[in-house]
């Protein structure tokens, strides 16, 4: 995102309101949620109804006095001057004024107000009066249509009311969805049975890969999440049959259950125990000493995905050392074989690499788009292979909190491709939060989901300004010279970032290469360099995630930024190579082994960086825990960012 580009925050208030409300009401009863939804819905109808009725009183007078002739800002169009060869881009801040009514022949400067220099470059002589259709030439797909009524600039109060109405409506939808889910969860009286520590038989679907709950290696117990569909009380004197339920239960089973695949339908005879926090997704815990009985295997798609994961783990076993253990974690998020390397990854700030998130989707999406573009697939059909590949990747990595967030953001990007418009990071993130929290309100309290969202927001909002600031030297010489300034200076300015920036060549033009003249759409700020971008991304993500990470560990990783910069070049080769090894393992083992070896080299570098950074003195600094520590660290990060972004000399004239 450009440093001068306005951020579209129209969905942000609604997303924040839905997120905050979901975090507060997940432990409420269904009746209270329905009542809250009715009240909030009525408030939204009132706000939006008043907005649709239009302004009245003093507001109507002010709107009438304004004339209502200025088009809303941010409607820059790609126009063309007189002739068909020259295109003039109208800046976003330049208002387009259309007379009322539009005469048949009007002066050019009354149709489109553009800088005089731009018109002089577009033509040698501007006719005094020309037909409107000859004065403005636009592409066929973007024909300039003059509406019957000239659009009126929306007043700030009207925009604020629209934002409030949207937020209230989204909260009402959230409350209704949460009420329906709470009613399903409470069916079957699983909470009451857990308080009585009853022995029951649970039938449900496995919704997480069985893993050891922690402690020493070689634990004889595994833990997995079970989405129960029925519960039956066991024991003498009990005549209660199976009862439908929608409760989520955390099952502790023998280690032999570690082979259960995601999506398997099982029956578990266990004893329930309660959970103190009623706002958690899990309603109760179930402990059993018997192996779960498989009632039905996963679907065909999930079986194929599990086969790819299993094949990758087997192929990675041939890669020695930390590289073989880390490869399945980096490629598909399978962390069961990481071992003691997991602690080094956490201390060095690289644990996010083993958690499949938006970075994996970005890498895979970029590869798919590059391939389909190279194959000559038309733009309108490029979304089809993208959806197929990303959907299959979700099935392979299993839909965790960060995975579903990244998948929804990817869906927003696909919609942008279909519509022919580029997807913006901030609106896409806000839309993803809205959809996911309404569908699954318990994500609002999931630490992984919170980290994924704040990291994406930090990169989208801070990485661009930080990279641009660091790309320019304090004296205004380094970095890329602004195009407009370079044009005015003539031979006295060079273009940074290449050979022309060398002191011996600065100040003179290259022979045989005419200097490019500035255009109205050029960004006057220096372009960000690759080194600055490499540092800006981890700094932005770390600054946003640091207060949230204190919830997990009251310590701050000192070398996290340097470790991420060092490990970043190896993430894409490790991910792509691991996925190729998983795909080729079933029908071309030799090629799969070669891909695993290549990806293993990248994983070896990541593991080396993690162990080196975690072994340095002062790798972690203890910090105050609890809300106080989070507030203090957030203030410290904000102050550091302000110093970097504002307390540096301006660059360029």
Coordinates of N, CA, C and O in Angstrom, one line a residue, residues 195-368:
X195 N -20.9 -31.4 35.2 CA -20.9 -31.1 36.6 C -21.2 -32.3 37.5 O -20.6 -32.3 38.6
X196 N -22.0 -33.2 37.0 CA -22.2 -34.4 37.8 C -21.2 -35.5 37.6 O -21.3 -36.6 38.2
X197 N -20.2 -35.2 36.7 CA -19.1 -36.2 36.3 C -19.7 -37.5 35.9 O -19.3 -38.6 36.3
X198 N -20.7 -37.4 35.0 CA -21.4 -38.6 34.6 C -20.5 -39.3 33.5 O -19.7 -38.7 32.8
X199 N -20.8 -40.6 33.4 CA -20.1 -41.4 32.4 C -21.1 -41.6 31.2 O -22.2 -42.0 31.4
X200 N -20.6 -41.2 30.0 CA -21.5 -41.1 28.9 C -20.8 -41.7 27.7 O -19.6 -42.0 27.7
X201 N -21.6 -41.9 26.6 CA -21.0 -42.2 25.3 C -21.3 -41.1 24.4 O -22.4 -40.7 24.1
X202 N -20.2 -40.5 23.8 CA -20.3 -39.4 22.9 C -20.0 -39.9 21.5 O -19.1 -40.7 21.2
X203 N -20.9 -39.5 20.6 CA -20.7 -39.8 19.1 C -20.5 -38.4 18.4 O -21.4 -37.5 18.6
X204 N -19.5 -38.3 17.7 CA -19.2 -37.1 17.0 C -18.1 -37.2 16.0 O -17.6 -38.3 15.7
X205 N -17.7 -36.1 15.5 CA -16.7 -36.0 14.4 C -15.4 -35.4 15.0 O -15.4 -34.4 15.7
X206 N -14.3 -36.0 14.6 CA -13.0 -35.4 15.1 C -12.7 -34.2 14.3 O -12.7 -34.1 13.1
X207 N -12.4 -33.1 15.0 CA -12.2 -31.8 14.4 C -10.8 -31.2 14.7 O -10.5 -30.0 14.4
X208 N -9.9 -32.0 15.1 CA -8.5 -31.6 15.2 C -7.6 -32.9 15.2 O -8.0 -33.9 15.6
X209 N -6.4 -32.7 14.8 CA -5.4 -33.8 14.8 C -5.0 -34.2 16.2 O -4.6 -33.3 17.0
X210 N -5.2 -35.4 16.6 CA -4.8 -35.8 18.0 C -3.3 -35.5 18.2 O -2.4 -35.9 17.4
X211 N -3.0 -34.8 19.3 CA -1.6 -34.4 19.7 C -1.5 -34.6 21.2 O -2.4 -34.6 22.0
X212 N -0.2 -34.8 21.6 CA 0.1 -34.9 23.0 C -0.2 -33.6 23.7 O 0.1 -32.5 23.2
X213 N -0.8 -33.6 24.9 CA -1.2 -32.3 25.5 C 0.0 -31.6 26.1 O -0.2 -30.5 26.7
X214 N 1.2 -32.1 26.1 CA 2.4 -31.5 26.7 C 3.0 -32.4 27.7 O 2.6 -33.5 27.9
X215 N 4.1 -31.9 28.3 CA 4.8 -32.7 29.2 C 5.9 -33.4 28.6 O 6.4 -33.1 27.5
X216 N 6.5 -34.4 29.3 CA 7.6 -35.1 28.7 C 7.3 -35.8 27.4 O 6.1 -36.2 27.1
X217 N 8.3 -36.0 26.6 CA 8.1 -36.8 25.3 C 7.7 -38.2 25.6 O 8.0 -38.8 26.6
X218 N 7.0 -38.7 24.7 CA 6.5 -40.1 24.8 C 5.3 -40.2 25.7 O 5.1 -41.2 26.4
X219 N 4.4 -39.2 25.8 CA 3.3 -39.2 26.6 C 2.3 -40.3 26.1 O 2.2 -40.6 24.9
X220 N 1.6 -40.9 27.0 CA 0.7 -42.0 26.6 C -0.7 -41.5 26.4 O -1.6 -42.3 26.4
X221 N -0.9 -40.2 26.4 CA -2.2 -39.6 26.2 C -2.2 -38.6 25.1 O -1.2 -37.9 24.9
X222 N -3.3 -38.6 24.3 CA -3.4 -37.6 23.2 C -4.7 -36.8 23.4 O -5.6 -37.3 24.1
X223 N -4.8 -35.7 22.8 CA -5.9 -34.8 23.0 C -6.4 -34.4 21.6 O -5.7 -34.0 20.7
X224 N -7.8 -34.4 21.5 CA -8.4 -33.9 20.2 C -9.7 -33.3 20.5 O -10.3 -33.6 21.6
X225 N -10.2 -32.5 19.6 CA -11.5 -31.9 19.7 C -12.6 -32.7 19.0 O -12.4 -33.1 17.8
X226 N -13.7 -32.9 19.7 CA -14.8 -33.7 19.2 C -16.0 -32.9 19.1 O -16.5 -32.3 20.0
X227 N -16.6 -32.8 17.8 CA -17.8 -32.1 17.6 C -18.9 -33.1 17.8 O -19.3 -33.9 16.9
X228 N -19.5 -33.2 19.0 CA -20.5 -34.2 19.4 C -21.8 -34.0 18.7 O -22.2 -32.8 18.5
X229 N -22.4 -35.1 18.2 CA -23.7 -35.0 17.6 C -24.8 -35.7 18.5 O -26.0 -35.4 18.3
X230 N -24.4 -36.6 19.4 CA -25.3 -37.2 20.4 C -24.6 -37.6 21.6 O -23.4 -37.8 21.6
X231 N -25.3 -37.6 22.7 CA -24.8 -38.0 24.0 C -25.7 -39.0 24.7 O -27.0 -38.8 24.6
X232 N -25.2 -40.1 25.3 CA -26.0 -41.1 26.0 C -25.4 -41.4 27.3 O -24.2 -41.6 27.4
X233 N -26.2 -41.3 28.4 CA -25.7 -41.5 29.7 C -25.6 -43.0 29.9 O -26.5 -43.8 29.6
X234 N -24.4 -43.5 30.5 CA -24.2 -44.9 30.8 C -24.2 -45.1 32.3 O -24.0 -44.2 33.1
X235 N -24.5 -46.3 32.7 CA -24.5 -46.6 34.1 C -25.8 -47.3 34.5 O -26.8 -47.3 33.8
X236 N -25.7 -48.0 35.7 CA -26.9 -48.7 36.2 C -28.0 -47.8 36.6 O -27.7 -46.7 37.2
X237 N -29.2 -48.1 36.3 CA -30.4 -47.3 36.7 C -30.7 -46.2 35.7 O -31.6 -45.5 36.0
X238 N -29.9 -46.0 34.7 CA -30.1 -44.9 33.8 C -30.9 -45.4 32.6 O -30.4 -46.4 31.9
X239 N -32.0 -44.8 32.2 CA -32.8 -45.2 31.1 C -32.8 -44.2 30.0 O -33.5 -44.3 29.0
X240 N -31.9 -43.2 30.1 CA -31.9 -42.1 29.1 C -31.1 -42.6 27.8 O -30.0 -43.1 27.9
X241 N -31.8 -42.4 26.7 CA -31.2 -42.9 25.4 C -30.3 -41.8 24.8 O -30.1 -40.7 25.4
X242 N -29.9 -42.0 23.6 CA -29.1 -40.9 22.9 C -29.9 -39.7 22.7 O -31.0 -39.7 22.3
X243 N -29.2 -38.5 23.0 CA -29.9 -37.2 22.9 C -29.0 -36.4 21.9 O -27.8 -36.3 22.1
X244 N -29.7 -35.7 20.9 CA -28.9 -34.9 20.0 C -28.3 -33.7 20.7 O -28.8 -33.1 21.7
X245 N -27.1 -33.3 20.3 CA -26.4 -32.2 20.9 C -25.4 -31.6 19.9 O -25.1 -32.3 18.9
X246 N -25.0 -30.4 20.1 CA -24.0 -29.7 19.3 C -22.9 -29.3 20.1 O -22.2 -28.3 19.6
X247 N -22.6 -29.9 21.2 CA -21.5 -29.5 22.1 C -20.1 -29.8 21.5 O -20.0 -30.9 20.8
X248 N -19.2 -29.0 21.8 CA -17.8 -29.3 21.5 C -17.1 -29.8 22.8 O -17.1 -29.2 23.8
X249 N -16.5 -31.0 22.7 CA -15.9 -31.7 23.9 C -14.4 -31.9 23.6 O -14.1 -32.4 22.5
X250 N -13.6 -31.7 24.6 CA -12.2 -32.0 24.5 C -11.9 -33.4 25.0 O -12.1 -33.6 26.2
X251 N -11.5 -34.3 24.2 CA -11.3 -35.7 24.5 C -9.9 -36.0 24.8 O -9.0 -35.6 24.0
X252 N -9.6 -36.7 25.9 CA -8.3 -37.2 26.3 C -8.4 -38.7 26.1 O -9.1 -39.4 26.9
X253 N -7.6 -39.3 25.2 CA -7.7 -40.7 24.9 C -6.3 -41.3 24.9 O -5.3 -40.5 25.0
X254 N -6.1 -42.6 24.9 CA -4.8 -43.3 24.9 C -4.0 -42.9 23.6 O -4.6 -42.4 22.6
X255 N -2.7 -43.0 23.7 CA -1.9 -42.6 22.5 C -2.2 -43.4 21.3 O -1.8 -42.9 20.2
X256 N -2.8 -44.5 21.4 CA -3.2 -45.3 20.2 C -4.2 -44.6 19.3 O -4.4 -44.9 18.2
X257 N -4.8 -43.6 19.9 CA -5.8 -42.8 19.1 C -5.2 -41.7 18.3 O -5.9 -41.0 17.6
X258 N -3.8 -41.6 18.3 CA -3.2 -40.6 17.5 C -3.3 -40.8 16.0 O -3.0 -39.9 15.2
X259 N -3.7 -42.0 15.6 CA -3.9 -42.2 14.1 C -5.3 -41.8 13.6 O -5.5 -41.9 12.4
X260 N -6.1 -41.3 14.5 CA -7.4 -40.8 14.0 C -7.3 -39.6 13.0 O -6.6 -38.7 13.3
X261 N -7.9 -39.7 11.9 CA -7.8 -38.7 10.9 C -8.9 -37.6 11.1 O -10.0 -37.9 11.7
X262 N -8.6 -36.4 10.7 CA -9.5 -35.3 10.7 C -10.8 -35.7 10.0 O -10.7 -36.1 8.8
X263 N -12.0 -35.5 10.6 CA -13.2 -35.8 9.9 C -13.8 -37.2 10.2 O -14.9 -37.6 9.7
X264 N -13.1 -38.0 11.0 CA -13.5 -39.4 11.3 C -14.7 -39.3 12.3 O -14.6 -38.5 13.3
X265 N -15.7 -40.1 12.1 CA -16.8 -40.2 13.1 C -16.5 -41.3 14.1 O -16.3 -42.4 13.7
X266 N -16.5 -41.0 15.4 CA -16.1 -41.9 16.4 C -17.2 -41.9 17.5 O -17.9 -41.0 17.6
X267 N -17.1 -43.0 18.3 CA -17.9 -43.1 19.5 C -16.9 -43.3 20.7 O -16.1 -44.2 20.6
X268 N -17.1 -42.5 21.7 CA -16.2 -42.5 22.8 C -17.0 -42.7 24.1 O -17.9 -42.0 24.4
X269 N -16.6 -43.7 24.9 CA -17.1 -44.0 26.2 C -16.2 -43.3 27.2 O -15.0 -43.8 27.4
X270 N -16.6 -42.2 27.9 CA -15.7 -41.5 28.7 C -16.5 -40.9 29.9 O -17.7 -40.9 29.9
X271 N -15.8 -40.3 30.8 CA -16.3 -39.6 32.0 C -16.1 -38.1 31.7 O -15.0 -37.7 31.5
X272 N -17.2 -37.3 31.9 CA -17.1 -35.9 31.7 C -16.7 -35.2 32.9 O -17.0 -35.6 34.0
X273 N -16.0 -34.1 32.7 CA -15.5 -33.2 33.7 C -15.8 -31.7 33.3 O -15.7 -31.4 32.1
X274 N -16.2 -30.9 34.2 CA -16.6 -29.5 33.8 C -15.4 -28.6 33.5 O -14.3 -28.9 33.8
X275 N -15.7 -27.5 32.8 CA -14.7 -26.5 32.5 C -15.2 -25.2 33.1 O -16.4 -24.8 33.0
X276 N -14.3 -24.5 33.9 CA -14.8 -23.3 34.6 C -15.2 -22.2 33.7 O -16.2 -21.5 34.0
X277 N -14.5 -21.9 32.7 CA -14.8 -20.8 31.8 C -15.9 -21.2 30.8 O -15.7 -22.0 29.9
X278 N -17.1 -20.6 31.1 CA -18.2 -20.9 30.2 C -18.2 -20.2 28.9 O -19.1 -20.5 28.0
X279 N -17.3 -19.3 28.7 CA -17.2 -18.6 27.4 C -16.3 -19.3 26.4 O -16.2 -18.8 25.2
X280 N -15.7 -20.4 26.8 CA -14.8 -21.1 25.8 C -15.7 -21.9 24.8 O -16.8 -22.2 25.0
X281 N -15.0 -22.2 23.7 CA -15.7 -23.1 22.7 C -16.0 -24.5 23.3 O -17.0 -25.0 23.0
X282 N -15.0 -25.0 24.0 CA -15.2 -26.4 24.6 C -16.2 -26.3 25.7 O -16.0 -25.5 26.7
X283 N -17.2 -27.2 25.7 CA -18.2 -27.2 26.8 C -17.8 -28.1 27.9 O -18.2 -27.8 29.1
X284 N -17.0 -29.1 27.7 CA -16.6 -30.1 28.8 C -15.4 -30.9 28.3 O -15.0 -30.8 27.1
X285 N -14.8 -31.6 29.2 CA -13.7 -32.5 28.9 C -14.2 -33.9 29.1 O -15.0 -34.2 30.0
X286 N -13.7 -34.8 28.3 CA -14.0 -36.2 28.4 C -12.7 -37.0 28.5 O -11.8 -36.9 27.6
X287 N -12.6 -37.9 29.5 CA -11.4 -38.7 29.6 C -11.8 -40.2 29.5 O -12.8 -40.6 30.2
X288 N -11.0 -40.9 28.7 CA -11.3 -42.3 28.5 C -10.0 -43.1 28.5 O -9.0 -42.6 28.1
X289 N -10.1 -44.4 28.9 CA -9.0 -45.3 28.8 C -9.1 -46.3 27.7 O -8.2 -47.1 27.5
X290 N -10.2 -46.2 27.0 CA -10.4 -47.1 25.8 C -10.2 -46.4 24.5 O -10.4 -45.2 24.4
X291 N -9.9 -47.1 23.5 CA -9.7 -46.5 22.2 C -11.1 -46.1 21.6 O -12.1 -46.9 21.7
X292 N -11.2 -45.0 21.0 CA -12.5 -44.6 20.4 C -12.8 -45.6 19.2 O -12.0 -46.0 18.5
X293 N -14.1 -45.9 19.2 CA -14.6 -46.8 18.1 C -15.0 -45.9 16.9 O -15.7 -45.0 17.0
X294 N -14.4 -46.3 15.7 CA -14.7 -45.6 14.5 C -16.1 -46.0 14.0 O -16.3 -47.2 13.7
X295 N -16.9 -45.0 13.8 CA -18.2 -45.3 13.2 C -18.3 -45.1 11.7 O -19.0 -45.7 11.0
X296 N -17.5 -44.1 11.2 CA -17.5 -43.8 9.8 C -16.2 -43.1 9.4 O -15.7 -42.3 10.2
X297 N -15.6 -43.4 8.3 CA -14.3 -42.8 7.9 C -14.6 -41.3 7.4 O -15.8 -41.0 7.2
X298 N -13.6 -40.6 7.2 CA -13.8 -39.2 6.7 C -14.3 -39.3 5.2 O -14.3 -40.3 4.6
X299 N -14.6 -38.1 4.7 CA -15.1 -38.0 3.3 C -13.9 -38.3 2.4 O -12.8 -38.4 2.8
X300 N -14.3 -38.5 1.1 CA -13.2 -38.8 0.1 C -12.2 -37.7 0.0 O -11.0 -37.9 -0.1
X301 N -12.6 -36.4 0.0 CA -11.7 -35.3 0.0 C -10.8 -35.3 1.2 O -9.6 -35.1 1.0
X302 N -11.3 -35.5 2.4 CA -10.5 -35.5 3.6 C -9.6 -36.7 3.6 O -8.4 -36.5 4.1
X303 N -10.0 -37.8 3.1 CA -9.1 -39.0 3.1 C -7.9 -38.7 2.1 O -6.8 -39.1 2.4
X304 N -8.2 -38.1 1.0 CA -7.1 -37.8 0.1 C -6.2 -36.7 0.7 O -5.0 -36.9 0.6
X305 N -6.7 -35.8 1.4 CA -5.9 -34.8 2.0 C -5.0 -35.4 3.1 O -3.8 -35.1 3.3
X306 N -5.6 -36.3 3.9 CA -4.9 -37.0 4.9 C -3.8 -37.9 4.3 O -2.7 -38.0 4.9
X307 N -4.1 -38.5 3.2 CA -3.0 -39.3 2.5 C -1.8 -38.4 2.1 O -0.7 -38.8 2.2
X308 N -2.1 -37.2 1.6 CA -1.0 -36.3 1.2 C -0.2 -35.9 2.5 O 1.0 -35.8 2.4
X309 N -0.8 -35.6 3.6 CA -0.1 -35.3 4.8 C 0.7 -36.4 5.3 O 1.9 -36.3 5.6
X310 N 0.1 -37.6 5.3 CA 0.9 -38.8 5.7 C 2.1 -39.1 4.8 O 3.2 -39.4 5.2
X311 N 1.8 -38.9 3.5 CA 2.9 -39.1 2.5 C 4.1 -38.1 2.7 O 5.2 -38.5 2.6
X312 N 3.7 -36.9 3.0 CA 4.8 -35.9 3.2 C 5.6 -36.2 4.4 O 6.8 -36.0 4.4
X313 N 4.9 -36.6 5.5 CA 5.6 -37.0 6.7 C 6.6 -38.2 6.4 O 7.8 -38.2 6.9
X314 N 6.1 -39.2 5.6 CA 7.0 -40.3 5.3 C 8.2 -39.9 4.4 O 9.3 -40.3 4.6
X315 N 7.9 -39.0 3.5 CA 9.0 -38.5 2.6 C 10.0 -37.7 3.4 O 11.2 -37.7 3.1
X316 N 9.5 -36.8 4.3 CA 10.4 -36.0 5.1 C 11.2 -36.8 6.0 O 12.3 -36.3 6.5
X317 N 10.8 -38.0 6.3 CA 11.6 -38.8 7.2 C 13.0 -39.2 6.6 O 13.9 -39.5 7.4
X318 N 13.1 -39.1 5.3 CA 14.4 -39.4 4.7 C 15.3 -38.2 4.7 O 16.5 -38.3 4.4
X319 N 14.8 -37.0 5.1 CA 15.7 -35.8 5.2 C 16.2 -35.8 6.7 O 15.5 -35.8 7.6
X320 N 17.5 -35.7 6.8 CA 18.1 -35.9 8.2 C 18.0 -34.6 9.0 O 17.8 -33.5 8.5
X321 N 18.0 -34.8 10.3 CA 18.2 -33.6 11.2 C 16.9 -32.8 11.4 O 15.8 -33.3 11.2
X322 N 17.1 -31.5 11.8 CA 16.0 -30.6 12.0 C 15.2 -30.4 10.7 O 14.0 -30.1 10.8
X323 N 15.9 -30.5 9.6 CA 15.2 -30.2 8.3 C 14.0 -31.1 8.1 O 12.9 -30.7 7.7
X324 N 14.2 -32.4 8.3 CA 13.2 -33.4 8.1 C 12.1 -33.2 9.1 O 10.9 -33.5 8.8
X325 N 12.4 -32.8 10.4 CA 11.3 -32.7 11.3 C 10.5 -31.4 11.1 O 9.3 -31.3 11.4
X326 N 11.2 -30.4 10.5 CA 10.5 -29.1 10.3 C 9.7 -29.0 9.0 O 8.8 -28.2 8.9
X327 N 10.1 -29.8 8.0 CA 9.4 -29.8 6.7 C 7.9 -29.9 6.8 O 7.2 -29.1 6.2
X328 N 7.3 -31.0 7.4 CA 5.9 -31.1 7.4 C 5.2 -29.9 8.2 O 4.1 -29.5 7.8
X329 N 5.9 -29.3 9.2 CA 5.3 -28.2 9.9 C 5.2 -26.9 9.0 O 4.2 -26.2 9.0
X330 N 6.3 -26.7 8.3 CA 6.3 -25.5 7.4 C 5.4 -25.6 6.2 O 4.7 -24.7 5.9
X331 N 5.3 -26.8 5.7 CA 4.5 -27.0 4.4 C 3.0 -27.1 4.7 O 2.2 -26.4 4.1
X332 N 2.6 -27.9 5.7 CA 1.2 -28.2 5.9 C 0.8 -28.0 7.4 O -0.3 -28.3 7.7
X333 N 1.7 -27.5 8.2 CA 1.3 -27.2 9.6 C 1.3 -28.4 10.5 O 0.7 -28.3 11.6
X334 N 1.9 -29.5 10.1 CA 1.9 -30.7 11.0 C 3.1 -30.6 11.9 O 4.2 -30.9 11.5
X335 N 2.8 -30.2 13.2 CA 3.9 -30.0 14.1 C 4.1 -31.2 15.1 O 4.8 -31.0 16.1
X336 N 3.6 -32.3 14.8 CA 3.7 -33.4 15.7 C 5.2 -33.9 15.8 O 5.5 -34.5 16.9
X337 N 6.0 -33.8 14.8 CA 7.3 -34.3 14.9 C 8.4 -33.2 15.1 O 9.6 -33.5 14.9
X338 N 8.0 -32.0 15.4 CA 9.0 -30.9 15.6 C 9.9 -31.2 16.8 O 11.1 -30.9 16.7
X339 N 9.4 -31.6 17.9 CA 10.2 -31.9 19.1 C 10.7 -30.7 19.8 O 10.0 -29.7 19.9
X340 N 11.9 -30.7 20.2 CA 12.5 -29.6 21.0 C 12.7 -28.4 20.1 O 13.0 -27.3 20.7
X341 N 12.7 -28.5 18.8 CA 12.8 -27.4 18.0 C 11.7 -26.4 18.1 O 11.9 -25.2 17.8
X342 N 10.6 -26.8 18.6 CA 9.4 -26.0 18.8 C 9.8 -24.8 19.8 O 9.4 -23.7 19.6
X343 N 10.5 -25.1 20.9 CA 10.9 -24.1 21.9 C 11.8 -23.1 21.2 O 11.7 -21.9 21.5
X344 N 12.8 -23.5 20.4 CA 13.7 -22.6 19.7 C 12.9 -21.7 18.8 O 13.2 -20.5 18.7
X345 N 11.9 -22.2 18.1 CA 11.1 -21.4 17.2 C 10.3 -20.4 17.9 O 10.2 -19.2 17.5
X346 N 9.8 -20.7 19.1 CA 9.0 -19.8 19.9 C 9.9 -18.7 20.5 O 9.6 -17.5 20.4
X347 N 11.1 -19.0 21.0 CA 11.9 -18.0 21.6 C 12.5 -17.1 20.6 O 12.6 -15.9 20.8
X348 N 12.8 -17.6 19.4 CA 13.3 -16.7 18.3 C 12.3 -15.9 17.6 O 12.6 -15.1 16.7
X349 N 11.0 -16.1 17.8 CA 9.9 -15.4 17.1 C 9.6 -16.0 15.8 O 9.0 -15.3 15.0
X350 N 9.9 -17.2 15.5 CA 9.6 -17.9 14.2 C 8.5 -18.9 14.3 O 8.3 -19.7 13.3
X351 N 7.8 -19.0 15.4 CA 6.8 -20.0 15.6 C 5.6 -19.8 14.5 O 5.0 -20.8 14.2
X352 N 5.4 -18.6 14.0 CA 4.3 -18.4 13.1 C 4.6 -19.1 11.8 O 3.7 -19.3 11.0
X353 N 5.8 -19.5 11.5 CA 6.1 -20.2 10.2 C 5.5 -21.6 10.2 O 5.1 -22.1 9.2
X354 N 5.4 -22.2 11.4 CA 4.8 -23.5 11.5 C 3.3 -23.5 11.6 O 2.7 -24.6 11.6
X355 N 2.7 -22.3 11.8 CA 1.3 -22.2 11.8 C 0.8 -21.7 10.5 O 1.1 -20.5 10.1
X356 N 0.1 -22.5 9.7 CA -0.3 -22.1 8.4 C -1.2 -20.9 8.5 O -2.2 -20.9 9.2
X357 N -0.9 -19.9 7.7 CA -1.6 -18.6 7.8 C -1.6 -17.9 6.4 O -1.5 -18.6 5.4
X358 N -1.8 -16.6 6.4 CA -1.9 -15.9 5.2 C -0.7 -16.0 4.3 O -0.8 -15.9 3.1
X359 N 0.5 -16.1 4.9 CA 1.7 -16.1 4.1 C 1.7 -17.4 3.2 O 2.1 -17.3 2.0
X360 N 1.2 -18.5 3.7 CA 1.2 -19.7 2.9 C 0.2 -19.5 1.7 O 0.5 -19.9 0.6
X361 N -1.0 -18.9 2.0 CA -1.9 -18.7 0.9 C -1.4 -17.7 -0.1 O -1.6 -17.8 -1.3
X362 N -0.7 -16.7 0.4 CA -0.1 -15.7 -0.6 C 0.9 -16.4 -1.5 O 0.9 -16.1 -2.7
X363 N 1.8 -17.2 -0.9 CA 2.8 -17.8 -1.7 C 2.2 -18.8 -2.7 O 2.5 -18.8 -3.9
X364 N 1.2 -19.6 -2.3 CA 0.6 -20.6 -3.2 C -0.2 -19.8 -4.2 O -0.2 -20.2 -5.4
X365 N -1.0 -18.8 -3.8 CA -1.8 -18.0 -4.8 C -0.9 -17.4 -5.8 O -1.3 -17.3 -7.0
X366 N 0.3 -16.8 -5.4 CA 1.2 -16.2 -6.4 C 1.7 -17.2 -7.4 O 1.8 -16.9 -8.6
X367 N 2.0 -18.4 -6.9 CA 2.5 -19.4 -7.8 C 1.4 -19.9 -8.8 O 1.7 -20.0 -10.0
X368 N 0.2 -20.1 -8.3 CA -0.9 -20.5 -9.2 C -1.2 -19.4 -10.2 O -1.3 -19.7 -11.4

